[in-house]
JSON list of C-alpha atoms in Angstrom, two decimals:
[
{"chain": "R", "resi": 1, "resn": "SER", "atom": "CA", "xyz": [96.40, 108.07, 107.60]},
{"chain": "R", "resi": 2, "resn": "TYR", "atom": "CA", "xyz": [97.67, 109.57, 104.39]},
{"chain": "R", "resi": 3, "resn": "GLU", "atom": "CA", "xyz": [97.41, 113.11, 103.05]},
{"chain": "R", "resi": 4, "resn": "LEU", "atom": "CA", "xyz": [95.95, 114.74, 99.97]},
{"chain": "R", "resi": 5, "resn": "THR", "atom": "CA", "xyz": [98.21, 117.48, 98.61]},
{"chain": "R", "resi": 6, "resn": "GLN", "atom": "CA", "xyz": [96.96, 120.40, 96.55]},
{"chain": "R", "resi": 7, "resn": "PRO", "atom": "CA", "xyz": [98.80, 123.52, 95.32]},
{"chain": "R", "resi": 8, "resn": "PRO", "atom": "CA", "xyz": [97.82, 126.52, 97.47]},
{"chain": "R", "resi": 9, "resn": "SER", "atom": "CA", "xyz": [96.94, 128.67, 94.50]},
{"chain": "R", "resi": 10, "resn": "VAL", "atom": "CA", "xyz": [96.33, 128.66, 90.75]},
{"chain": "R", "resi": 11, "resn": "SER", "atom": "CA", "xyz": [95.81, 131.74, 88.58]},
{"chain": "R", "resi": 12, "resn": "VAL", "atom": "CA", "xyz": [94.35, 131.93, 85.09]},
{"chain": "R", "resi": 13, "resn": "SER", "atom": "CA", "xyz": [92.91, 134.56, 82.78]},
{"chain": "R", "resi": 14, "resn": "PRO", "atom": "CA", "xyz": [89.26, 134.40, 81.71]},
{"chain": "R", "resi": 15, "resn": "GLY", "atom": "CA", "xyz": [88.69, 131.96, 78.88]},
{"chain": "R", "resi": 16, "resn": "GLN", "atom": "CA", "xyz": [91.79, 129.93, 79.66]},
{"chain": "R", "resi": 17, "resn": "THR", "atom": "CA", "xyz": [91.94, 126.43, 81.14]},
{"chain": "R", "resi": 18, "resn": "ALA", "atom": "CA", "xyz": [92.62, 125.91, 84.83]},
{"chain": "R", "resi": 19, "resn": "ARG", "atom": "CA", "xyz": [94.01, 122.65, 86.11]},
{"chain": "R", "resi": 20, "resn": "ILE", "atom": "CA", "xyz": [94.07, 121.89, 89.84]},
{"chain": "R", "resi": 21, "resn": "THR", "atom": "CA", "xyz": [95.87, 118.78, 90.99]},
{"chain": "R", "resi": 22, "resn": "CYS", "atom": "CA", "xyz": [95.51, 116.62, 94.06]},
{"chain": "R", "resi": 23, "resn": "SER", "atom": "CA", "xyz": [98.06, 113.96, 94.99]},
{"chain": "R", "resi": 24, "resn": "GLY", "atom": "CA", "xyz": [97.81, 111.09, 97.43]},
{"chain": "R", "resi": 25, "resn": "ASP", "atom": "CA", "xyz": [99.31, 107.64, 97.72]},
{"chain": "R", "resi": 26, "resn": "GLU", "atom": "CA", "xyz": [95.94, 105.93, 98.12]},
{"chain": "R", "resi": 27, "resn": "LEU", "atom": "CA", "xyz": [94.21, 107.64, 95.19]},
{"chain": "R", "resi": 28, "resn": "PRO", "atom": "CA", "xyz": [94.69, 104.63, 92.86]},
{"chain": "R", "resi": 29, "resn": "LYS", "atom": "CA", "xyz": [92.51, 102.66, 95.32]},
{"chain": "R", "resi": 30, "resn": "GLN", "atom": "CA", "xyz": [89.87, 105.31, 95.99]},
{"chain": "R", "resi": 31, "resn": "TYR", "atom": "CA", "xyz": [87.58, 107.61, 94.07]},
{"chain": "R", "resi": 32, "resn": "ALA", "atom": "CA", "xyz": [88.18, 111.35, 94.27]},
{"chain": "R", "resi": 33, "resn": "TYR", "atom": "CA", "xyz": [85.71, 114.17, 94.58]},
{"chain": "R", "resi": 34, "resn": "TRP", "atom": "CA", "xyz": [85.92, 117.93, 94.11]},
{"chain": "R", "resi": 35, "resn": "TYR", "atom": "CA", "xyz": [84.13, 120.76, 95.88]},
{"chain": "R", "resi": 36, "resn": "GLN", "atom": "CA", "xyz": [83.91, 124.46, 95.01]},
{"chain": "R", "resi": 37, "resn": "GLN", "atom": "CA", "xyz": [83.64, 126.90, 97.91]},
{"chain": "R", "resi": 38, "resn": "LYS", "atom": "CA", "xyz": [83.01, 130.55, 97.22]},
{"chain": "R", "resi": 39, "resn": "SER", "atom": "CA", "xyz": [83.74, 133.11, 99.91]},
{"chain": "R", "resi": 40, "resn": "GLY", "atom": "CA", "xyz": [81.36, 132.85, 102.85]},
{"chain": "R", "resi": 41, "resn": "GLN", "atom": "CA", "xyz": [79.41, 129.96, 101.35]},
{"chain": "R", "resi": 42, "resn": "ALA", "atom": "CA", "xyz": [79.12, 126.24, 101.86]},
{"chain": "R", "resi": 43, "resn": "PRO", "atom": "CA", "xyz": [81.04, 123.90, 99.57]},
{"chain": "R", "resi": 44, "resn": "VAL", "atom": "CA", "xyz": [79.33, 122.62, 96.42]},
{"chain": "R", "resi": 45, "resn": "LEU", "atom": "CA", "xyz": [80.10, 119.23, 94.88]},
{"chain": "R", "resi": 46, "resn": "VAL", "atom": "CA", "xyz": [81.36, 119.71, 91.31]},
{"chain": "R", "resi": 47, "resn": "ILE", "atom": "CA", "xyz": [82.88, 116.28, 90.53]},
{"chain": "R", "resi": 48, "resn": "TYR", "atom": "CA", "xyz": [82.27, 112.85, 92.08]},
{"chain": "R", "resi": 49, "resn": "LYS", "atom": "CA", "xyz": [83.76, 109.40, 91.46]},
{"chain": "R", "resi": 50, "resn": "ASP", "atom": "CA", "xyz": [86.80, 110.95, 89.74]},
{"chain": "R", "resi": 51, "resn": "SER", "atom": "CA", "xyz": [85.00, 112.31, 86.68]},
{"chain": "R", "resi": 52, "resn": "GLU", "atom": "CA", "xyz": [81.23, 112.35, 87.10]},
{"chain": "R", "resi": 53, "resn": "ARG", "atom": "CA", "xyz": [79.49, 115.70, 87.08]},
{"chain": "R", "resi": 54, "resn": "PRO", "atom": "CA", "xyz": [76.39, 116.33, 89.25]},
{"chain": "R", "resi": 55, "resn": "SER", "atom": "CA", "xyz": [73.34, 117.74, 87.55]},
{"chain": "R", "resi": 56, "resn": "GLY", "atom": "CA", "xyz": [73.47, 121.52, 87.35]},
{"chain": "R", "resi": 57, "resn": "ILE", "atom": "CA", "xyz": [77.27, 121.71, 87.20]},
{"chain": "R", "resi": 58, "resn": "PRO", "atom": "CA", "xyz": [78.50, 123.32, 83.96]},
{"chain": "R", "resi": 59, "resn": "GLU", "atom": "CA", "xyz": [80.19, 121.10, 81.37]},
{"chain": "R", "resi": 60, "resn": "ARG", "atom": "CA", "xyz": [83.36, 123.17, 81.62]},
{"chain": "R", "resi": 61, "resn": "PHE", "atom": "CA", "xyz": [84.12, 121.31, 84.88]},
{"chain": "R", "resi": 62, "resn": "SER", "atom": "CA", "xyz": [85.75, 117.92, 84.38]},
{"chain": "R", "resi": 63, "resn": "GLY", "atom": "CA", "xyz": [87.81, 115.50, 86.42]},
{"chain": "R", "resi": 64, "resn": "SER", "atom": "CA", "xyz": [90.45, 112.91, 85.60]},
{"chain": "R", "resi": 65, "resn": "SER", "atom": "CA", "xyz": [92.67, 110.45, 87.40]},
{"chain": "R", "resi": 66, "resn": "SER", "atom": "CA", "xyz": [96.12, 109.10, 86.70]},
{"chain": "R", "resi": 67, "resn": "GLY", "atom": "CA", "xyz": [97.99, 107.05, 89.27]},
{"chain": "R", "resi": 68, "resn": "THR", "atom": "CA", "xyz": [98.42, 108.95, 92.51]},
{"chain": "R", "resi": 69, "resn": "THR", "atom": "CA", "xyz": [97.18, 112.26, 91.05]},
{"chain": "R", "resi": 70, "resn": "VAL", "atom": "CA", "xyz": [93.69, 113.46, 90.25]},
{"chain": "R", "resi": 71, "resn": "THR", "atom": "CA", "xyz": [92.99, 116.66, 88.34]},
{"chain": "R", "resi": 72, "resn": "LEU", "atom": "CA", "xyz": [90.10, 119.09, 88.21]},
{"chain": "R", "resi": 73, "resn": "THR", "atom": "CA", "xyz": [89.99, 120.90, 84.89]},
{"chain": "R", "resi": 74, "resn": "ILE", "atom": "CA", "xyz": [87.95, 124.02, 84.28]},
{"chain": "R", "resi": 75, "resn": "SER", "atom": "CA", "xyz": [87.80, 124.87, 80.59]},
{"chain": "R", "resi": 76, "resn": "GLY", "atom": "CA", "xyz": [86.98, 128.40, 79.49]},
{"chain": "R", "resi": 77, "resn": "VAL", "atom": "CA", "xyz": [87.29, 129.80, 83.02]},
{"chain": "R", "resi": 78, "resn": "GLN", "atom": "CA", "xyz": [84.80, 132.49, 83.93]},
{"chain": "R", "resi": 79, "resn": "ALA", "atom": "CA", "xyz": [85.04, 135.15, 86.62]},
{"chain": "R", "resi": 80, "resn": "GLU", "atom": "CA", "xyz": [82.37, 133.33, 88.62]},
{"chain": "R", "resi": 81, "resn": "ASP", "atom": "CA", "xyz": [84.68, 130.30, 88.94]},
{"chain": "R", "resi": 82, "resn": "GLU", "atom": "CA", "xyz": [86.96, 132.19, 91.33]},
{"chain": "R", "resi": 83, "resn": "ALA", "atom": "CA", "xyz": [86.77, 130.16, 94.54]},
{"chain": "R", "resi": 84, "resn": "ASP", "atom": "CA", "xyz": [88.55, 127.68, 96.75]},
{"chain": "R", "resi": 85, "resn": "TYR", "atom": "CA", "xyz": [88.56, 124.11, 95.46]},
{"chain": "R", "resi": 86, "resn": "TYR", "atom": "CA", "xyz": [88.96, 121.07, 97.69]},
{"chain": "R", "resi": 87, "resn": "CYS", "atom": "CA", "xyz": [89.65, 117.51, 96.67]},
{"chain": "R", "resi": 88, "resn": "GLN", "atom": "CA", "xyz": [88.31, 114.72, 98.86]},
{"chain": "R", "resi": 89, "resn": "SER", "atom": "CA", "xyz": [88.89, 111.01, 99.07]},
{"chain": "R", "resi": 90, "resn": "GLY", "atom": "CA", "xyz": [88.64, 108.26, 101.62]},
{"chain": "R", "resi": 91, "resn": "ASP", "atom": "CA", "xyz": [90.86, 106.43, 104.04]},
{"chain": "R", "resi": 92, "resn": "ASN", "atom": "CA", "xyz": [89.50, 103.27, 105.70]},
{"chain": "R", "resi": 93, "resn": "SER", "atom": "CA", "xyz": [85.95, 104.59, 105.56]},
{"chain": "R", "resi": 94, "resn": "ASN", "atom": "CA", "xyz": [87.02, 108.02, 106.84]},
{"chain": "R", "resi": 95, "resn": "VAL", "atom": "CA", "xyz": [86.60, 111.12, 104.71]},
{"chain": "R", "resi": 96, "resn": "LEU", "atom": "CA", "xyz": [89.77, 113.03, 103.91]},
{"chain": "R", "resi": 97, "resn": "PHE", "atom": "CA", "xyz": [90.07, 116.52, 102.39]},
{"chain": "R", "resi": 98, "resn": "GLY", "atom": "CA", "xyz": [92.98, 118.14, 100.63]},
{"chain": "R", "resi": 99, "resn": "GLY", "atom": "CA", "xyz": [94.22, 121.48, 101.90]},
{"chain": "R", "resi": 100, "resn": "GLY", "atom": "CA", "xyz": [92.42, 123.45, 99.22]},
{"chain": "R", "resi": 101, "resn": "THR", "atom": "CA", "xyz": [93.48, 125.51, 96.19]},
{"chain": "R", "resi": 102, "resn": "LYS", "atom": "CA", "xyz": [92.53, 129.12, 95.69]},
{"chain": "R", "resi": 103, "resn": "LEU", "atom": "CA", "xyz": [91.66, 129.74, 92.05]},
{"chain": "R", "resi": 104, "resn": "THR", "atom": "CA", "xyz": [92.17, 133.35, 91.03]},
{"chain": "R", "resi": 105, "resn": "VAL", "atom": "CA", "xyz": [90.71, 134.61, 87.77]},
{"chain": "R", "resi": 106, "resn": "LEU", "atom": "CA", "xyz": [92.96, 137.44, 86.63]},
{"chain": "C", "resi": 1, "resn": "GLN", "atom": "CA", "xyz": [64.87, 119.37, 97.20]},
{"chain": "C", "resi": 2, "resn": "VAL", "atom": "CA", "xyz": [66.55, 118.36, 100.46]},
{"chain": "C", "resi": 3, "resn": "GLN", "atom": "CA", "xyz": [67.76, 121.26, 102.60]},
{"chain": "C", "resi": 4, "resn": "LEU", "atom": "CA", "xyz": [69.84, 121.24, 105.77]},
{"chain": "C", "resi": 5, "resn": "GLN", "atom": "CA", "xyz": [69.93, 123.87, 108.52]},
{"chain": "C", "resi": 6, "resn": "GLU", "atom": "CA", "xyz": [72.36, 123.99, 111.40]},
{"chain": "C", "resi": 7, "resn": "SER", "atom": "CA", "xyz": [71.38, 125.47, 114.76]},
{"chain": "C", "resi": 8, "resn": "GLY", "atom": "CA", "xyz": [72.96, 125.94, 118.17]},
{"chain": "C", "resi": 9, "resn": "PRO", "atom": "CA", "xyz": [74.91, 128.35, 120.36]},
{"chain": "C", "resi": 10, "resn": "GLY", "atom": "CA", "xyz": [77.42, 130.56, 118.60]},
{"chain": "C", "resi": 11, "resn": "LEU", "atom": "CA", "xyz": [79.60, 130.92, 121.69]},
{"chain": "C", "resi": 12, "resn": "VAL", "atom": "CA", "xyz": [80.91, 128.14, 123.91]},
{"chain": "C", "resi": 13, "resn": "LYS", "atom": "CA", "xyz": [83.24, 128.46, 126.89]},
{"chain": "C", "resi": 14, "resn": "PRO", "atom": "CA", "xyz": [86.53, 126.52, 127.00]},
{"chain": "C", "resi": 15, "resn": "SER", "atom": "CA", "xyz": [86.25, 123.03, 128.53]},
{"chain": "C", "resi": 16, "resn": "GLU", "atom": "CA", "xyz": [82.49, 122.95, 127.95]},
{"chain": "C", "resi": 17, "resn": "THR", "atom": "CA", "xyz": [80.50, 120.96, 125.37]},
{"chain": "C", "resi": 18, "resn": "LEU", "atom": "CA", "xyz": [79.64, 122.24, 121.91]},
{"chain": "C", "resi": 19, "resn": "SER", "atom": "CA", "xyz": [76.15, 121.12, 120.83]},
{"chain": "C", "resi": 20, "resn": "LEU", "atom": "CA", "xyz": [74.68, 121.60, 117.37]},
{"chain": "C", "resi": 21, "resn": "THR", "atom": "CA", "xyz": [71.60, 120.26, 115.60]},
{"chain": "C", "resi": 22, "resn": "CYS", "atom": "CA", "xyz": [70.97, 119.84, 111.88]},
{"chain": "C", "resi": 23, "resn": "THR", "atom": "CA", "xyz": [67.37, 119.82, 110.68]},
{"chain": "C", "resi": 24, "resn": "VAL", "atom": "CA", "xyz": [66.63, 118.03, 107.41]},
{"chain": "C", "resi": 25, "resn": "SER", "atom": "CA", "xyz": [63.73, 119.35, 105.33]},
{"chain": "C", "resi": 26, "resn": "GLY", "atom": "CA", "xyz": [62.33, 118.39, 101.94]},
{"chain": "C", "resi": 27, "resn": "GLY", "atom": "CA", "xyz": [63.12, 114.72, 102.39]},
{"chain": "C", "resi": 28, "resn": "SER", "atom": "CA", "xyz": [63.42, 111.90, 104.88]},
{"chain": "C", "resi": 29, "resn": "ILE", "atom": "CA", "xyz": [66.45, 111.33, 107.07]},
{"chain": "C", "resi": 30, "resn": "THR", "atom": "CA", "xyz": [66.06, 107.55, 106.76]},
{"chain": "C", "resi": 31, "resn": "TYR", "atom": "CA", "xyz": [68.32, 105.40, 104.58]},
{"chain": "C", "resi": 32, "resn": "TYR", "atom": "CA", "xyz": [71.00, 108.07, 104.32]},
{"chain": "C", "resi": 33, "resn": "TYR", "atom": "CA", "xyz": [74.27, 108.95, 106.01]},
{"chain": "C", "resi": 34, "resn": "TRP", "atom": "CA", "xyz": [74.59, 112.36, 107.66]},
{"chain": "C", "resi": 35, "resn": "SER", "atom": "CA", "xyz": [77.84, 114.13, 108.43]},
{"chain": "C", "resi": 36, "resn": "TRP", "atom": "CA", "xyz": [79.42, 117.01, 110.24]},
{"chain": "C", "resi": 37, "resn": "ILE", "atom": "CA", "xyz": [82.33, 118.93, 108.76]},
{"chain": "C", "resi": 38, "resn": "ARG", "atom": "CA", "xyz": [84.09, 121.97, 110.18]},
{"chain": "C", "resi": 39, "resn": "GLN", "atom": "CA", "xyz": [86.30, 124.75, 108.85]},
{"chain": "C", "resi": 40, "resn": "PRO", "atom": "CA", "xyz": [88.48, 126.86, 111.18]},
{"chain": "C", "resi": 41, "resn": "PRO", "atom": "CA", "xyz": [88.82, 130.53, 110.17]},
{"chain": "C", "resi": 42, "resn": "GLY", "atom": "CA", "xyz": [90.95, 130.84, 107.05]},
{"chain": "C", "resi": 43, "resn": "LYS", "atom": "CA", "xyz": [91.65, 127.10, 106.92]},
{"chain": "C", "resi": 44, "resn": "GLY", "atom": "CA", "xyz": [90.48, 124.00, 105.11]},
{"chain": "C", "resi": 45, "resn": "LEU", "atom": "CA", "xyz": [87.72, 121.48, 105.65]},
{"chain": "C", "resi": 46, "resn": "GLU", "atom": "CA", "xyz": [87.86, 118.78, 108.32]},
{"chain": "C", "resi": 47, "resn": "TRP", "atom": "CA", "xyz": [85.44, 115.86, 108.41]},
{"chain": "C", "resi": 48, "resn": "ILE", "atom": "CA", "xyz": [84.18, 115.17, 111.93]},
{"chain": "C", "resi": 49, "resn": "GLY", "atom": "CA", "xyz": [82.11, 112.04, 111.37]},
{"chain": "C", "resi": 50, "resn": "TYR", "atom": "CA", "xyz": [78.86, 110.54, 110.16]},
{"chain": "C", "resi": 51, "resn": "ILE", "atom": "CA", "xyz": [75.78, 108.79, 111.43]},
{"chain": "C", "resi": 52, "resn": "TYR", "atom": "CA", "xyz": [73.52, 106.47, 109.48]},
{"chain": "C", "resi": 53, "resn": "SER", "atom": "CA", "xyz": [69.79, 106.80, 110.04]},
{"chain": "C", "resi": 54, "resn": "SER", "atom": "CA", "xyz": [69.87, 103.51, 111.96]},
{"chain": "C", "resi": 55, "resn": "GLY", "atom": "CA", "xyz": [72.26, 105.08, 114.47]},
{"chain": "C", "resi": 56, "resn": "SER", "atom": "CA", "xyz": [75.59, 103.57, 113.44]},
{"chain": "C", "resi": 57, "resn": "THR", "atom": "CA", "xyz": [78.45, 106.05, 113.52]},
{"chain": "C", "resi": 58, "resn": "ASN", "atom": "CA", "xyz": [82.01, 106.61, 112.33]},
{"chain": "C", "resi": 59, "resn": "TYR", "atom": "CA", "xyz": [84.24, 109.40, 113.60]},
{"chain": "C", "resi": 60, "resn": "ASN", "atom": "CA", "xyz": [87.46, 111.09, 112.54]},
{"chain": "C", "resi": 61, "resn": "PRO", "atom": "CA", "xyz": [90.16, 109.33, 114.58]},
{"chain": "C", "resi": 62, "resn": "SER", "atom": "CA", "xyz": [91.65, 112.68, 115.58]},
{"chain": "C", "resi": 63, "resn": "LEU", "atom": "CA", "xyz": [88.38, 113.73, 117.26]},
{"chain": "C", "resi": 64, "resn": "LYS", "atom": "CA", "xyz": [86.89, 110.37, 118.20]},
{"chain": "C", "resi": 65, "resn": "SER", "atom": "CA", "xyz": [87.50, 110.68, 121.95]},
{"chain": "C", "resi": 66, "resn": "ARG", "atom": "CA", "xyz": [85.48, 113.92, 122.16]},
{"chain": "C", "resi": 67, "resn": "VAL", "atom": "CA", "xyz": [82.71, 113.47, 119.56]},
{"chain": "C", "resi": 68, "resn": "THR", "atom": "CA", "xyz": [79.20, 112.07, 119.70]},
{"chain": "C", "resi": 69, "resn": "ILE", "atom": "CA", "xyz": [76.78, 112.22, 116.77]},
{"chain": "C", "resi": 70, "resn": "SER", "atom": "CA", "xyz": [73.18, 111.16, 117.31]},
{"chain": "C", "resi": 71, "resn": "VAL", "atom": "CA", "xyz": [70.01, 111.03, 115.23]},
{"chain": "C", "resi": 72, "resn": "ASP", "atom": "CA", "xyz": [66.33, 111.65, 115.95]},
{"chain": "C", "resi": 73, "resn": "THR", "atom": "CA", "xyz": [64.37, 110.25, 113.02]},
{"chain": "C", "resi": 74, "resn": "SER", "atom": "CA", "xyz": [61.05, 111.40, 114.47]},
{"chain": "C", "resi": 75, "resn": "LYS", "atom": "CA", "xyz": [62.21, 115.00, 114.19]},
{"chain": "C", "resi": 76, "resn": "ASN", "atom": "CA", "xyz": [64.27, 114.53, 111.00]},
{"chain": "C", "resi": 77, "resn": "GLN", "atom": "CA", "xyz": [67.29, 115.86, 112.89]},
{"chain": "C", "resi": 78, "resn": "PHE", "atom": "CA", "xyz": [70.79, 114.78, 113.75]},
{"chain": "C", "resi": 79, "resn": "SER", "atom": "CA", "xyz": [73.11, 116.33, 116.30]},
{"chain": "C", "resi": 80, "resn": "LEU", "atom": "CA", "xyz": [76.75, 116.87, 117.17]},
{"chain": "C", "resi": 81, "resn": "LYS", "atom": "CA", "xyz": [78.31, 117.04, 120.61]},
{"chain": "C", "resi": 82, "resn": "LEU", "atom": "CA", "xyz": [81.98, 117.91, 121.01]},
{"chain": "C", "resi": 83, "resn": "ASN", "atom": "CA", "xyz": [83.21, 117.98, 124.59]},
{"chain": "C", "resi": 84, "resn": "SER", "atom": "CA", "xyz": [86.17, 119.61, 126.31]},
{"chain": "C", "resi": 85, "resn": "VAL", "atom": "CA", "xyz": [86.41, 122.32, 123.66]},
{"chain": "C", "resi": 86, "resn": "THR", "atom": "CA", "xyz": [89.33, 124.71, 123.29]},
{"chain": "C", "resi": 87, "resn": "ALA", "atom": "CA", "xyz": [90.00, 127.72, 121.07]},
{"chain": "C", "resi": 88, "resn": "ALA", "atom": "CA", "xyz": [91.19, 125.28, 118.38]},
{"chain": "C", "resi": 89, "resn": "ASP", "atom": "CA", "xyz": [87.58, 124.12, 118.00]},
{"chain": "C", "resi": 90, "resn": "THR", "atom": "CA", "xyz": [86.49, 127.58, 116.83]},
{"chain": "C", "resi": 91, "resn": "ALA", "atom": "CA", "xyz": [85.16, 127.04, 113.32]},
{"chain": "C", "resi": 92, "resn": "VAL", "atom": "CA", "xyz": [82.25, 127.14, 110.92]},
{"chain": "C", "resi": 93, "resn": "TYR", "atom": "CA", "xyz": [80.41, 123.85, 111.39]},
{"chain": "C", "resi": 94, "resn": "PHE", "atom": "CA", "xyz": [78.57, 122.37, 108.40]},
{"chain": "C", "resi": 95, "resn": "CYS", "atom": "CA", "xyz": [76.13, 119.50, 108.33]},
{"chain": "C", "resi": 96, "resn": "ALA", "atom": "CA", "xyz": [75.83, 117.51, 105.12]},
{"chain": "C", "resi": 97, "resn": "ARG", "atom": "CA", "xyz": [74.23, 114.47, 103.53]},
{"chain": "C", "resi": 98, "resn": "GLU", "atom": "CA", "xyz": [76.84, 111.85, 102.83]},
{"chain": "C", "resi": 99, "resn": "VAL", "atom": "CA", "xyz": [76.45, 109.40, 99.98]},
{"chain": "C", "resi": 100, "resn": "ARG", "atom": "CA", "xyz": [78.11, 106.02, 100.57]},
{"chain": "C", "resi": 101, "resn": "GLY", "atom": "CA", "xyz": [78.26, 102.82, 98.60]},
{"chain": "C", "resi": 102, "resn": "TYR", "atom": "CA", "xyz": [80.50, 100.74, 96.43]},
{"chain": "C", "resi": 103, "resn": "THR", "atom": "CA", "xyz": [81.06, 99.87, 92.81]},
{"chain": "C", "resi": 104, "resn": "GLN", "atom": "CA", "xyz": [83.03, 97.02, 91.28]},
{"chain": "C", "resi": 105, "resn": "LEU", "atom": "CA", "xyz": [86.09, 99.26, 91.50]},
{"chain": "C", "resi": 106, "resn": "HIS", "atom": "CA", "xyz": [85.98, 101.12, 94.77]},
{"chain": "C", "resi": 107, "resn": "TYR", "atom": "CA", "xyz": [83.97, 102.21, 97.74]},
{"chain": "C", "resi": 108, "resn": "TYR", "atom": "CA", "xyz": [82.67, 105.75, 97.45]},
{"chain": "C", "resi": 109, "resn": "TYR", "atom": "CA", "xyz": [81.70, 108.43, 99.93]},
{"chain": "C", "resi": 110, "resn": "TYR", "atom": "CA", "xyz": [81.07, 112.10, 99.36]},
{"chain": "C", "resi": 111, "resn": "MET", "atom": "CA", "xyz": [78.80, 114.95, 100.48]},
{"chain": "C", "resi": 112, "resn": "ASP", "atom": "CA", "xyz": [76.13, 115.97, 97.98]},
{"chain": "C", "resi": 113, "resn": "VAL", "atom": "CA", "xyz": [73.99, 118.38, 100.02]},
{"chain": "C", "resi": 114, "resn": "TRP", "atom": "CA", "xyz": [75.35, 120.87, 102.56]},
{"chain": "C", "resi": 115, "resn": "GLY", "atom": "CA", "xyz": [73.87, 123.20, 105.12]},
{"chain": "C", "resi": 116, "resn": "LYS", "atom": "CA", "xyz": [74.92, 126.85, 105.03]},
{"chain": "C", "resi": 117, "resn": "GLY", "atom": "CA", "xyz": [77.07, 126.44, 108.12]},
{"chain": "C", "resi": 118, "resn": "THR", "atom": "CA", "xyz": [77.06, 127.99, 111.57]},
{"chain": "C", "resi": 119, "resn": "THR", "atom": "CA", "xyz": [79.93, 129.77, 113.29]},
{"chain": "C", "resi": 120, "resn": "VAL", "atom": "CA", "xyz": [80.96, 128.53, 116.72]},
{"chain": "C", "resi": 121, "resn": "THR", "atom": "CA", "xyz": [83.47, 130.51, 118.76]},
{"chain": "C", "resi": 122, "resn": "VAL", "atom": "CA", "xyz": [85.15, 129.03, 121.81]},
{"chain": "C", "resi": 123, "resn": "SER", "atom": "CA", "xyz": [85.96, 131.80, 124.23]},
{"chain": "C", "resi": 124, "resn": "SER", "atom": "CA", "xyz": [85.47, 132.73, 127.86]}
]
């Protein structure tokens, strides 16, 4: 099976734009998904099928895909966005998660 | 609003079997996929496997030899059994609803509703 690679950490100041990447060789053939996990809580789906946003997720969350890399963009970052973010894709019908990125809001 | 709740022992002895149940409320368990995911302390998420309401299953190849997921539609519950556990199986275990299908472009599968998680420690 292949791997999904994320940077361990990203830091931004409030109001700036955060970009979290996820790389994997099979991403051109699969959709990607993003989850937000705040400390001590269950993950929450914030992006599905590369760029779709579930109801209730703020518009500042967006997703994009280019080749073997997908990107979660958070525009106008707020303090409440500080969390771990995980990308997810698939591999022969199996679910695969990236290692996670800790977003720190300075 | 569908809600999921995990239940089961918080402490399991090495070499024994870990058993957890997820109760689905606010909706029917039928016609959906249901998954288990775990997260070791301080680490990332690991998908364990899913079961469809009809009983068909698919497991993470790395855990397949030790995992059984079952469903009880009459109780709106599904369950996880993981045998021969070691300290490496210590984790928070989440149950989730898994959405699966396909478009003209790709297959898709993701978790849209999660339980709060339950901590399982493997220790003598």
